[in-house]
Short mmCIF file of C-alpha atoms in Angstrom, two decimals:
data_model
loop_
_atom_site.label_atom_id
_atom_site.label_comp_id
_atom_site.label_asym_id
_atom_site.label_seq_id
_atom_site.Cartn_x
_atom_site.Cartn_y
_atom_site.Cartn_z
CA UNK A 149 19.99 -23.89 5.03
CA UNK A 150 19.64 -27.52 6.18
CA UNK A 151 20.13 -30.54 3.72
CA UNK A 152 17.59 -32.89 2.40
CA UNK A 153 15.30 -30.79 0.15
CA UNK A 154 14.86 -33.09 -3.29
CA UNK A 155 14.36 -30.84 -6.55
CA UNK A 156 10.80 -31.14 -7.90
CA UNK A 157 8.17 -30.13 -10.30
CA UNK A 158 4.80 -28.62 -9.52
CA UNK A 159 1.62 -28.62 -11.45
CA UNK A 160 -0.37 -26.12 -9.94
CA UNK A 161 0.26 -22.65 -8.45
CA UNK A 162 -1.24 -23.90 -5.32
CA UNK A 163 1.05 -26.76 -5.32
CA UNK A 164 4.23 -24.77 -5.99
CA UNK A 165 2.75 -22.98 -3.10
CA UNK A 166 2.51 -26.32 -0.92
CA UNK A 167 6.46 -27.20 -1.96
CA UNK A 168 7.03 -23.41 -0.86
CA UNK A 169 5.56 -24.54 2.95
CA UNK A 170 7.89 -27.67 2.88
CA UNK A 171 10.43 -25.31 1.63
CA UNK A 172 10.64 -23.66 4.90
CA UNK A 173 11.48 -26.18 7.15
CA UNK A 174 15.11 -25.95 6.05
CA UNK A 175 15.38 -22.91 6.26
CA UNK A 176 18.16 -20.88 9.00
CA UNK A 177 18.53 -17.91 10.16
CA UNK A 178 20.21 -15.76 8.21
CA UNK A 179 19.65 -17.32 4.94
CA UNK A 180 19.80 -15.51 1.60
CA UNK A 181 17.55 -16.73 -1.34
CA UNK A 182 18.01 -15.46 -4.76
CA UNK A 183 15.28 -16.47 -6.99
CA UNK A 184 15.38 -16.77 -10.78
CA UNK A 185 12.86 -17.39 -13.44
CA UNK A 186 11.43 -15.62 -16.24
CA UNK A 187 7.71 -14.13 -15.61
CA UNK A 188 5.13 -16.22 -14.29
CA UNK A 189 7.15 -19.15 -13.59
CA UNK A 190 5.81 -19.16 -10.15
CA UNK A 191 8.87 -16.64 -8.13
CA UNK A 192 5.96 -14.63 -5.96
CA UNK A 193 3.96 -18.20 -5.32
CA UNK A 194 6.32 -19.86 -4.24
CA UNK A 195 7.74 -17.15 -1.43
CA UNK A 196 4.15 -16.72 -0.38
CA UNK A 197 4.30 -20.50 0.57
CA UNK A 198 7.42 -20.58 2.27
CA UNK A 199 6.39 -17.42 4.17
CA UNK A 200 3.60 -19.22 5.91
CA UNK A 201 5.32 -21.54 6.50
CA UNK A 202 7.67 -19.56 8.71
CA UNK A 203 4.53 -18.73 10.40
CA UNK A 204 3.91 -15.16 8.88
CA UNK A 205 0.38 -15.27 8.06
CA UNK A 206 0.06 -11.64 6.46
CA UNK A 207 -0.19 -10.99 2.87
CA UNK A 208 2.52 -11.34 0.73
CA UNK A 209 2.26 -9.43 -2.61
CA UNK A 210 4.69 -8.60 -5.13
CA UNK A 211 7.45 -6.13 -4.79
CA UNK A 212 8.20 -5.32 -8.47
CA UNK A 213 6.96 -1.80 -7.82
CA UNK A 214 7.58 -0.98 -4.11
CA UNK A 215 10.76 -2.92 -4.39
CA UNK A 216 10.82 -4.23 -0.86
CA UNK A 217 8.56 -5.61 0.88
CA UNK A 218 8.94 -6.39 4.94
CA UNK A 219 7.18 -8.80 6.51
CA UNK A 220 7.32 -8.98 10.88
CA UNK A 221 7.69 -12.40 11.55
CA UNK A 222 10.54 -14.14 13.52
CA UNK A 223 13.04 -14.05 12.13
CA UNK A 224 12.05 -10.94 10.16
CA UNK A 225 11.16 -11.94 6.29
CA UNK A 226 12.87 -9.18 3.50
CA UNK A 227 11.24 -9.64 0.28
CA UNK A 228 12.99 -7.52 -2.70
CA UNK A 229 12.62 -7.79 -6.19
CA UNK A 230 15.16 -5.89 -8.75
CA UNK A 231 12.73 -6.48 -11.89
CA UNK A 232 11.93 -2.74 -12.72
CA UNK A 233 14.87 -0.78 -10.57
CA UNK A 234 18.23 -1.89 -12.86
CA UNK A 235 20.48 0.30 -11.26
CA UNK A 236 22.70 -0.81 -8.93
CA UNK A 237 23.90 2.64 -7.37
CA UNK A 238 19.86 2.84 -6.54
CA UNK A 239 19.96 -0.58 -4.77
CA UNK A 240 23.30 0.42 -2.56
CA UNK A 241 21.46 4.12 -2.26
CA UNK A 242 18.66 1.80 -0.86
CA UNK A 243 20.81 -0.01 1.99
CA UNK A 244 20.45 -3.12 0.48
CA UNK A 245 23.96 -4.56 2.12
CA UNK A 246 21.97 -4.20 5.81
CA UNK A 247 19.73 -6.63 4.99
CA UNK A 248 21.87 -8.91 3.92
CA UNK A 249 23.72 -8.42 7.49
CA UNK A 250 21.39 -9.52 9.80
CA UNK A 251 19.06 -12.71 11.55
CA UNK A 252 16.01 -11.83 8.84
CA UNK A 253 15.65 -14.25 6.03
CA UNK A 254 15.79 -12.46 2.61
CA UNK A 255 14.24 -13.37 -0.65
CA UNK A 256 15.33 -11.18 -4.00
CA UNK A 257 13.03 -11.79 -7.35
CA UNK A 258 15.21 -11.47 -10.27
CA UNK A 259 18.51 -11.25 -8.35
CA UNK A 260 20.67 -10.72 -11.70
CA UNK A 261 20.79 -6.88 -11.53
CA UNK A 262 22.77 -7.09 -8.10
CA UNK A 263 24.25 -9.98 -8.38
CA UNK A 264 27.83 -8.20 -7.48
CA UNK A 265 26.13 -7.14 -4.40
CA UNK A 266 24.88 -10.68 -3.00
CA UNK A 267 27.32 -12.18 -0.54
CA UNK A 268 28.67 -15.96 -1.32
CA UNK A 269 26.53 -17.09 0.97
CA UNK A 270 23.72 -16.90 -1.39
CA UNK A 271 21.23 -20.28 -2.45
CA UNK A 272 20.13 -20.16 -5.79
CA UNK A 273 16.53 -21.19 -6.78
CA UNK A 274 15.70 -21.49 -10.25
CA UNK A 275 12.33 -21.77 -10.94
CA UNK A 276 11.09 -22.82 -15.12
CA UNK A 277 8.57 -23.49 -17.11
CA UNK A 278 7.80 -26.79 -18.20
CA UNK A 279 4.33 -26.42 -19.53
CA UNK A 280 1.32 -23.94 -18.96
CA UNK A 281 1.10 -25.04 -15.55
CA UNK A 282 4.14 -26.97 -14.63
CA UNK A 283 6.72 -25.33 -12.95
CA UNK A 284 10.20 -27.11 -11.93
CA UNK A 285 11.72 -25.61 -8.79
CA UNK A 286 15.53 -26.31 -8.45
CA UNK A 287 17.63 -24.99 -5.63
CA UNK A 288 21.51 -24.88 -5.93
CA UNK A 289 23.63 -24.50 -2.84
CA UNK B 60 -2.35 28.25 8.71
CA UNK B 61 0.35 27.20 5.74
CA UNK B 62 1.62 23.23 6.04
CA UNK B 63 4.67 22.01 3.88
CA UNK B 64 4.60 18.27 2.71
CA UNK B 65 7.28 16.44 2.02
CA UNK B 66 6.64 12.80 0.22
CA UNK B 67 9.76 10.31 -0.23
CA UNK B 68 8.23 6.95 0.26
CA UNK B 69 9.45 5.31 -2.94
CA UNK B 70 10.72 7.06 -6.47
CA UNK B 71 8.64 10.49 -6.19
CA UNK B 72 10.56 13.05 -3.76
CA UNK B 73 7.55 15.45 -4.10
CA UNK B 74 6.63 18.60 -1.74
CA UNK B 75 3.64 20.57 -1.58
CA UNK B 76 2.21 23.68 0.62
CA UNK B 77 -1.66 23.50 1.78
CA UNK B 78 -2.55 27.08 3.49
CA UNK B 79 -5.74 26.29 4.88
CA UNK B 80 -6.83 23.34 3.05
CA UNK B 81 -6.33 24.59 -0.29
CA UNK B 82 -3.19 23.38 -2.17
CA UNK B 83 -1.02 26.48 -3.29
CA UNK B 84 1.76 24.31 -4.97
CA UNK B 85 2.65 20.77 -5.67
CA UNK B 86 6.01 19.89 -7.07
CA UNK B 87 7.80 16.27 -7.74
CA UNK B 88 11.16 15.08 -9.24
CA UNK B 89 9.41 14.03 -12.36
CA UNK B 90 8.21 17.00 -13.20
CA UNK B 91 10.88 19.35 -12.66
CA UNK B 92 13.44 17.10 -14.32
CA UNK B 93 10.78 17.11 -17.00
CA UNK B 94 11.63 20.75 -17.98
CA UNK B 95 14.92 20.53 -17.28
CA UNK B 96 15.65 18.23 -20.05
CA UNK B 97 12.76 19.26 -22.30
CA UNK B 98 10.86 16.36 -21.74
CA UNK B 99 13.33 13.58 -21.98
CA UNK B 100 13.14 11.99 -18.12
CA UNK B 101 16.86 10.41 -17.50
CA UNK B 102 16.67 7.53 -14.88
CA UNK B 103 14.44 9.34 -12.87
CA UNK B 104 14.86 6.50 -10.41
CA UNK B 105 17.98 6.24 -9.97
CA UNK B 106 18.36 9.81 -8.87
CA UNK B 107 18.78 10.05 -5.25
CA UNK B 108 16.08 11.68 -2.79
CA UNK B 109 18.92 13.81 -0.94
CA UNK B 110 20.00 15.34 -4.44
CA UNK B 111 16.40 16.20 -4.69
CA UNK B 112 15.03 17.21 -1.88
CA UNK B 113 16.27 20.71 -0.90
CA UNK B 114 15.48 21.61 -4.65
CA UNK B 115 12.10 20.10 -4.68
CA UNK B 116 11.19 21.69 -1.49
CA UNK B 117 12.53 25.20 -2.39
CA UNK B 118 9.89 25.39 -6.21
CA UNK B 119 7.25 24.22 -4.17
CA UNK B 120 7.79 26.90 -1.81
CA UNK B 121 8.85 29.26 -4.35
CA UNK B 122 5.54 28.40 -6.55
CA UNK B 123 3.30 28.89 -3.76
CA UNK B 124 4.78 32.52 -3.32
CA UNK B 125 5.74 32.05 0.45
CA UNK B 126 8.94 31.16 2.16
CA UNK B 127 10.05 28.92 5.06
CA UNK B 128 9.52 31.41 7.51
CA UNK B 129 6.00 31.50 6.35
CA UNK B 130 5.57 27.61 7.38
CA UNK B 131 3.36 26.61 10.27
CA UNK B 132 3.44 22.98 10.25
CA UNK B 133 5.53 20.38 8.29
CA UNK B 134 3.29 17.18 6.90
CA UNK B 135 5.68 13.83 6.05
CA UNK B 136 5.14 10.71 4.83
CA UNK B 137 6.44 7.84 7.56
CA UNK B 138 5.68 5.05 5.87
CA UNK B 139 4.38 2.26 4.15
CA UNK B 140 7.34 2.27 2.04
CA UNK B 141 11.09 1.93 1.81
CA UNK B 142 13.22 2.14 4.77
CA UNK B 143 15.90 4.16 3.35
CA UNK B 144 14.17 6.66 1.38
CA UNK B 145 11.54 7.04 3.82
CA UNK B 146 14.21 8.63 6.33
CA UNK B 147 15.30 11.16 3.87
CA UNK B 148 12.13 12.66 3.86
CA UNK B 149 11.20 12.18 7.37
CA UNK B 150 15.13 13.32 8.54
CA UNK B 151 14.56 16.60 6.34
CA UNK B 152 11.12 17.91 8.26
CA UNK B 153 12.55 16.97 11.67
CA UNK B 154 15.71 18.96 11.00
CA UNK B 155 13.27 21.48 9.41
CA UNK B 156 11.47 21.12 12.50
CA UNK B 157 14.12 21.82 15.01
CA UNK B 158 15.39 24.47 13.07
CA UNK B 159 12.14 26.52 12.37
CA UNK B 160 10.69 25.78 15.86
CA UNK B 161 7.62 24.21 14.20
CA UNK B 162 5.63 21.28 14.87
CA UNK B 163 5.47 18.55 12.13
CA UNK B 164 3.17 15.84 11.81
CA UNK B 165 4.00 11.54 10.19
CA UNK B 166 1.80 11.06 7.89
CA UNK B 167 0.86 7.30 6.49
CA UNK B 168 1.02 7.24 2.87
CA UNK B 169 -2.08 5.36 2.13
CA UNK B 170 -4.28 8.07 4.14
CA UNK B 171 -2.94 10.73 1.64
CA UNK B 172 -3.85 8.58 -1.01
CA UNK B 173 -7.72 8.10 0.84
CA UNK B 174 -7.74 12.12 0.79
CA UNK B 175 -5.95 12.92 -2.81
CA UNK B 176 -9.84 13.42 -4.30
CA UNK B 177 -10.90 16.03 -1.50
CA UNK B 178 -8.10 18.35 -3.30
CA UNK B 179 -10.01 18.49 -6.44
CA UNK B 180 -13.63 17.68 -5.16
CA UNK B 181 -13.95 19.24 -1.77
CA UNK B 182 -17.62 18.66 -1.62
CA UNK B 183 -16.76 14.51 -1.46
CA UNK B 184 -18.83 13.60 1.28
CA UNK B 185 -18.52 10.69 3.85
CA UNK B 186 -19.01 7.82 3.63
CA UNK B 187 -16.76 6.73 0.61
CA UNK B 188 -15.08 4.04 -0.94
CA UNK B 189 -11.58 4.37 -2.76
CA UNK B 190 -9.57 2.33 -4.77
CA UNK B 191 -6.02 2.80 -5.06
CA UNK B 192 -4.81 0.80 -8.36
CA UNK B 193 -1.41 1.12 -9.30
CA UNK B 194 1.42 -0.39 -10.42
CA UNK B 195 2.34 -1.17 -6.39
CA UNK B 196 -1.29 -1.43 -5.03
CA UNK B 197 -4.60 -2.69 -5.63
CA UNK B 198 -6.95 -2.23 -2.97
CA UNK B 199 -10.45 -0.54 -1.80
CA UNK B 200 -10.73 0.88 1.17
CA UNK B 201 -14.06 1.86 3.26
CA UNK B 202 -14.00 5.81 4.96
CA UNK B 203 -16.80 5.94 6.86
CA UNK B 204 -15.50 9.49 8.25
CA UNK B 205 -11.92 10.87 8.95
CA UNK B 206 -9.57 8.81 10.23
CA UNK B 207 -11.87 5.58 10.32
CA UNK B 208 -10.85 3.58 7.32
CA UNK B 209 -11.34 0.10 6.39
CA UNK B 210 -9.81 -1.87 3.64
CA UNK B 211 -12.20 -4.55 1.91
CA UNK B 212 -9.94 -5.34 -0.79
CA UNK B 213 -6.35 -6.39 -1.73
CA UNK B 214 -4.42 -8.03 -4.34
CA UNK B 215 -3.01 -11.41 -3.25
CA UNK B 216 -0.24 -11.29 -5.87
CA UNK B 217 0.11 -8.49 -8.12
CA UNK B 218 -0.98 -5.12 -9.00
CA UNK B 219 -3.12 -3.82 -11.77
CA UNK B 220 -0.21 -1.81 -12.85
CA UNK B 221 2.19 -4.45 -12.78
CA UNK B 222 -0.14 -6.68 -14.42
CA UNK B 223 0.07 -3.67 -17.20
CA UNK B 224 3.79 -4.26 -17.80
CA UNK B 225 4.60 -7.69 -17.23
CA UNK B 226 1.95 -8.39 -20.08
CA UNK B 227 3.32 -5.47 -22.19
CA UNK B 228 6.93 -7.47 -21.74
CA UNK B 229 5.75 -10.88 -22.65
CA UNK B 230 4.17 -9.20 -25.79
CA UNK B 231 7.32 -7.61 -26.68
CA UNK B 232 6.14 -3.91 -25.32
CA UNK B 233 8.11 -1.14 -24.46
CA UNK B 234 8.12 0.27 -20.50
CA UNK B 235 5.89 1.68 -18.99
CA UNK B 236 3.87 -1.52 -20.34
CA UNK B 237 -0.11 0.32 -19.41
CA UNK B 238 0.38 3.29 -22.07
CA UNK B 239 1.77 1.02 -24.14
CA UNK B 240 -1.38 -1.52 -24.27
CA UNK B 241 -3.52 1.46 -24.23
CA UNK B 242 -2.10 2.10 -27.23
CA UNK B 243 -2.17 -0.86 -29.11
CA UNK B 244 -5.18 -1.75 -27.99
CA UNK B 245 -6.88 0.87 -29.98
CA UNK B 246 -8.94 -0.56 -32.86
CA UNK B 247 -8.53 -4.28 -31.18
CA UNK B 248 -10.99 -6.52 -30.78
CA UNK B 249 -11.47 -6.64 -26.86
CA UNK B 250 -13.20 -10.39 -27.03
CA UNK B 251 -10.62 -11.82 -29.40
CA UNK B 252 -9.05 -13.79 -26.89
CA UNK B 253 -10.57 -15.34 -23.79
CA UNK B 254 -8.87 -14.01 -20.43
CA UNK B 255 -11.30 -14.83 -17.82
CA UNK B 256 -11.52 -12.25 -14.75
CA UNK B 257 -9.62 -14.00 -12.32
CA UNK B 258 -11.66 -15.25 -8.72
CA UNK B 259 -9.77 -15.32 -5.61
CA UNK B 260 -11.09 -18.35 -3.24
CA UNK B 261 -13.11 -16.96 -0.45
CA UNK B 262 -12.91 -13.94 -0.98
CA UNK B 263 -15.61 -11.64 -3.45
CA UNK B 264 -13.85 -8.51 -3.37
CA UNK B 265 -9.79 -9.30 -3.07
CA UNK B 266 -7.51 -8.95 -6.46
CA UNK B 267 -5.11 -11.60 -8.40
CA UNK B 268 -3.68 -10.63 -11.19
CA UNK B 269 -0.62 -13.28 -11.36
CA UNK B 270 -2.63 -15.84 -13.43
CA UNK B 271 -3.41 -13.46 -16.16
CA UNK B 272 0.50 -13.33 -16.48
CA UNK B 273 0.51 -17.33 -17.45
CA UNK B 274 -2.40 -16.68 -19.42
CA UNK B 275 -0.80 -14.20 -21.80
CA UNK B 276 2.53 -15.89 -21.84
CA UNK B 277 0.93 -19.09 -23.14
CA UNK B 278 -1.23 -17.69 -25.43
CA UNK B 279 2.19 -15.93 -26.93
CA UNK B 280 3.60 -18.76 -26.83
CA UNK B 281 1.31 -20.53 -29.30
CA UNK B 282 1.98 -17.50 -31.85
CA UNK B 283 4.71 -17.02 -34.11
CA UNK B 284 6.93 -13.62 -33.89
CA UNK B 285 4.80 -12.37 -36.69
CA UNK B 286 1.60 -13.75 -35.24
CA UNK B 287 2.08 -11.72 -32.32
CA UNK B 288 2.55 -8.88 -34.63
CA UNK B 289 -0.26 -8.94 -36.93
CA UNK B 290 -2.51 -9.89 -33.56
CA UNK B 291 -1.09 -7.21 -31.60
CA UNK B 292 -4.37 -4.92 -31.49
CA UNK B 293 -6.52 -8.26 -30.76
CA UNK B 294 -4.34 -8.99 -27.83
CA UNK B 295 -3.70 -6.14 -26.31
CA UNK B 296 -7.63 -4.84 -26.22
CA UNK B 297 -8.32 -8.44 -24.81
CA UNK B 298 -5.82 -8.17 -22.23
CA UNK B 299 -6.78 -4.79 -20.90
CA UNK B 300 -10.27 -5.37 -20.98
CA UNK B 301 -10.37 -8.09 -18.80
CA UNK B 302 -8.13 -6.07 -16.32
CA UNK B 303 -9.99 -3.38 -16.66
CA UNK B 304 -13.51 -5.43 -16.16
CA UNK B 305 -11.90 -7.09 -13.07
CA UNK B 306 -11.98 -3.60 -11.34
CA UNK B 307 -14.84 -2.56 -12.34
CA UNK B 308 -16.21 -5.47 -11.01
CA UNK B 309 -14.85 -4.99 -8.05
CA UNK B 310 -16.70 -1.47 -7.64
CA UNK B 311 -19.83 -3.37 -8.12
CA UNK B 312 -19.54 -5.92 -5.78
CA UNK B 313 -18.22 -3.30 -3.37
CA UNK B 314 -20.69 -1.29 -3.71
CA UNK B 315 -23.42 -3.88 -3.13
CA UNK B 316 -21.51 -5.11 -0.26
CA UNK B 317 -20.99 -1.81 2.01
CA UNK B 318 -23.77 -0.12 0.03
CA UNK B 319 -21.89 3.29 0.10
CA UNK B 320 -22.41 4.32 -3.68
CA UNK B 321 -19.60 6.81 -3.49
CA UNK B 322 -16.26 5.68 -4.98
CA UNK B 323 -12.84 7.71 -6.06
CA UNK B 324 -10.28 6.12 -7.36
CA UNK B 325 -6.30 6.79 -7.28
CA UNK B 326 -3.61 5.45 -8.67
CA UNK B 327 -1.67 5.53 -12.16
CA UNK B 328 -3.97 2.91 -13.32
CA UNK B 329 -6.77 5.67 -13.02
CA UNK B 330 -5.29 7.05 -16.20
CA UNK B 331 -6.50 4.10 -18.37
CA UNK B 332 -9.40 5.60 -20.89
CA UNK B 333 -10.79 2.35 -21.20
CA UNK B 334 -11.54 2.09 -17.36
CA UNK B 335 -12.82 5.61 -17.54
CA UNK B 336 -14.69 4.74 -20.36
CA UNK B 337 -16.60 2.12 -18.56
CA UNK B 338 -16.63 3.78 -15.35
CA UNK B 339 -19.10 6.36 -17.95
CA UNK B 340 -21.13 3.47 -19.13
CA UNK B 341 -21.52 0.79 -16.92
CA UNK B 342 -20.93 2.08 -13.48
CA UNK B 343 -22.09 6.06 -13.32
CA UNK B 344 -25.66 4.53 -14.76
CA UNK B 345 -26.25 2.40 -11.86
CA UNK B 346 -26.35 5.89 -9.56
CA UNK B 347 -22.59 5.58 -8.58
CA UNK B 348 -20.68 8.47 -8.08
CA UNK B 349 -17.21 8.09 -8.97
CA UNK B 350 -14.84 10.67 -8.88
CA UNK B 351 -11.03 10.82 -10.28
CA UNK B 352 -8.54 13.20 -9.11
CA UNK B 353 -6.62 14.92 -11.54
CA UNK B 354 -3.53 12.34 -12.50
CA UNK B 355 -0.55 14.20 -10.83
CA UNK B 356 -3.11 13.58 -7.21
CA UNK B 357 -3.92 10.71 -8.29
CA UNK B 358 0.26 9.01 -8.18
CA UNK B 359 2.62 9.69 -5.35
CA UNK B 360 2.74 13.30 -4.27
CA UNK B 361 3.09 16.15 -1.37
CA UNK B 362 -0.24 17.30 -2.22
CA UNK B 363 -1.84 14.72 -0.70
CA UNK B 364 0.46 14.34 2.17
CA UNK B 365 0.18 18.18 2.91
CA UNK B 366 -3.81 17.87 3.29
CA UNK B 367 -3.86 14.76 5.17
CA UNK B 368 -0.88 15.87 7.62
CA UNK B 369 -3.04 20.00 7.89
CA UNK B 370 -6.42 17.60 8.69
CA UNK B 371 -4.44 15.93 11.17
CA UNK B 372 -2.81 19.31 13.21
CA UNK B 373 -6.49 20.77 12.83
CA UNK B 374 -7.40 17.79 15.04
CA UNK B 375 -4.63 18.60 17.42
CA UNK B 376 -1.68 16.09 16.80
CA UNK B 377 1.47 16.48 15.99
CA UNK B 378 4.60 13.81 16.09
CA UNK B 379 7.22 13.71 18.39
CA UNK B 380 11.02 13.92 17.22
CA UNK B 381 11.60 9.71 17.71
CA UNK B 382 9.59 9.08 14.94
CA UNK B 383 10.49 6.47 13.09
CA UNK B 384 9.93 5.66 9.74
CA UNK B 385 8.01 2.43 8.97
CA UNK B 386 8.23 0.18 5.55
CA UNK B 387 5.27 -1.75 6.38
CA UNK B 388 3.16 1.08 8.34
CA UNK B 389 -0.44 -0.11 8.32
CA UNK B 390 -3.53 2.09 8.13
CA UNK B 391 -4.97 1.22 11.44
CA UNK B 392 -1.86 2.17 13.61
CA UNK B 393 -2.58 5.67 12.06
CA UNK B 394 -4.33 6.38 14.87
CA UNK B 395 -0.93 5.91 17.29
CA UNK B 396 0.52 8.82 15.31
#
């Protein structure tokens, strides 16, 4: 990813959203996202934001049940999330090292379960809670 | 004419056989690991669709008292869902396929779910509406007849059924979180807290659940350990019951909207009593039919797959071998089959 994105805090879920649109102007090719944060600290929101502003304008829902979610943009958006499938033989079973191979831009909602899996590569985004509706969005490269 | 469906879009490998529209035999993983282990289910989901599949497919034949030479027509799911378990299913009819010298047929997921209620309720006349609420979708969709469907309804963040069990985690709940509030929600208070039914901006019908989630976690937050304990009932009625009011809702403004007072509903959500509950007395009263399949139609399953796939070769399609499987298959390229 390019430089120059400043760590900030949002107040709304539409503004988290906003940052998400920013988000994706420095984004590459390529790039890897793992997303942490407990529940409701804005993971989903913020990945819907940064989708459109890749220029996918489909929907973008959750993947904690379907598990991954692909959305045909260009590049290609994957959109995984590892909150209800701990196992990790499940996620390799899955193919989940392809995705992580290729031009499409992949996001992974609570990334700790595969963390062995992830290549270096990888930018960290921590999202927290500050208050009901403050979220702080930090990204470590 | 006797159709074999094979369903491996996401944890469920499941096969069925339809002869003539009327389902002989539906089998899934769940179940048959079920007796296996006398009701304990080891990590169902981490068990692999290939381990499954040839035994899966050979009780469902077995149960439905013919064998694969009886076969006419193989039904499979091609997608929405995942890539990689999507191809096991779809790999096993074509080599079924080739090998039998039978035609088989893609089917999209989300059309067997539209045609899970005709199993049970074959009378179920067009048009209807359905809505699919589970833990991976929350949607309605309009069938004016076979094969034209509309959806009028979505979540923009998350499903009903994941709204279930992120709630049931932030209140300290076991998984699956939706029996669990069920549960505890008996003898609860269901206005004790306020949770609000959430709007989505410019849209009457569409779904958000992901505010709700911020909405329990805070009020949690404001409780003590034992707090949350002695309110448990309290909370867990007030969080269901404004889920469960969201849908229904929906069904009303749906309703009023396409004016089609015909609804079925699918999905593991389906299960809730509450919803049912109110389905009895608010929505039946207000001369809407609503029909629920019976539960093991109503999740992922051959069944449905089988009976959508045996409508599809009665209209005179079948797939070619260079189908491929399709994560993010939509319902209106169903007609490209």
């Amino acid at each position: 990813m390019k430089s120059g994105w400043t760590n900030c805090i949002t107040s709304s879920p539409e503004e988290t959203f906003e940052k998400g649109k920013q988000f994706a102007r420095f984004i590459e090719t390529g790039d890897i996202f793992a997303l942490s944060g407990q529940l409701a600290s804005g993971k989903t929101t913020f990945i819907k934001g940064i989708a459109n502003g890749l220029g996918y304008k489909g929907e973008v829902t959750s993947p904690t049940f379907t598990l991954i979610n692909e959305y045909h943009s260009i590049p290609e958006i994957i959109h995984l999330d590892c909150y209800r499938e701990t196992n990790l033989n499940r996620w390799i079973n899955l193919g989940i090292n392809e995705y992580f191979n290729t031009d499409s831009i992949v996001f992974i909602e609570w990334p700790e379960v595969i963390k062995a899996l992830l290549p270096d590569r990888t930018i960290t985004i921590l999202l927290s809670h500050i208050e009901e509706n403050k979220r702080k969005i930090n990204i470590n490269i | 004419m006797i159709v074999l469906g094979i369903e491996t879009s996401c944890d469920e490998t499941s096969a069925a056989v339809v002869r003539d529209g009327m389902l002989l035999s539906n089998v899934t993983n769940t179940q048959v690991i079920h007796s296996q282990y006398g009701g304990v289910v080891p990590e169902i989901a981490s068990r692999s669709h290939e381990e499954n599949i040839q035994t899966i497919v050979e009780s469902a034949l077995s149960a439905s008292k013919y064998s694969l030479m009886d076969i006419d027509a193989i039904a499979v799911t091609y997608g929405p869902g995942l890539f990689g378990t999507l191809l096991v299913g779809l790999n096993y009819a074509k080599g079924l396929s080739i090998g039998l010298d039978i035609p088989f047929i893609g089917v999209n997921h989300m059309e067997g779910h539209l045609f899970a209620n005709l199993l049970d309720n074959p009378e179920f006349s067009y048009p209807f509406l359905c809505m699919l609420v589970s833990g991976g979708h929350t949607q309605i969709w309009e069938v004016q007849q076979y094969g034209s469907y509309h959806r009028i309804a979505n979540t923009r963040d998350d499903a009903a059924g994941e709204a279930f069990d992120k709630g049931a985690r932030i209140m300290g709940l076991r998984y699956p979180g939706g029996p669990e509030i069920e549960k505890n929600a008996m003898g609860g208070n269901p206005k004790a807290f306020p949770f609000t039914i959430p709007r989505v901006r410019g849209s009457e019908l569409d779904f958000s659940f992901s505010g709700l989630k911020t909405a329990i976690l805070y009020t949690c937050k404001k409780m003590t350990e034992s707090e949350i304990q002695s309110n448990l009932n309290d909370l867990c009625a007030s969080y269901q019951e404004v889920i469960v009011d969201t849908l229904i809702d929906r069904i009303h403004k749906a309703v009023e909207i396409t004016g089609i007072r015909r609804f079925s509903v699918a999905g593991g959500v389906a299960a809730n009593k509450r919803f049912r509950e109110k389905v009895d007395k608010i929505v039946k009263p207000r001369s809407i039919e609503v029909s629920f399949p019976r539960m093991e139609y109503c999740t992922d399953n051959a069944a449905m797959i089988a009976i959508a796939g045996y409508e599809r070769i009665l209209n005179g399609e079948t797939s070619s071998l260079n189908l491929k499987a399709i994560p993010n298959l939509s319902l209106d390229e169903v007609h490209s089959v």
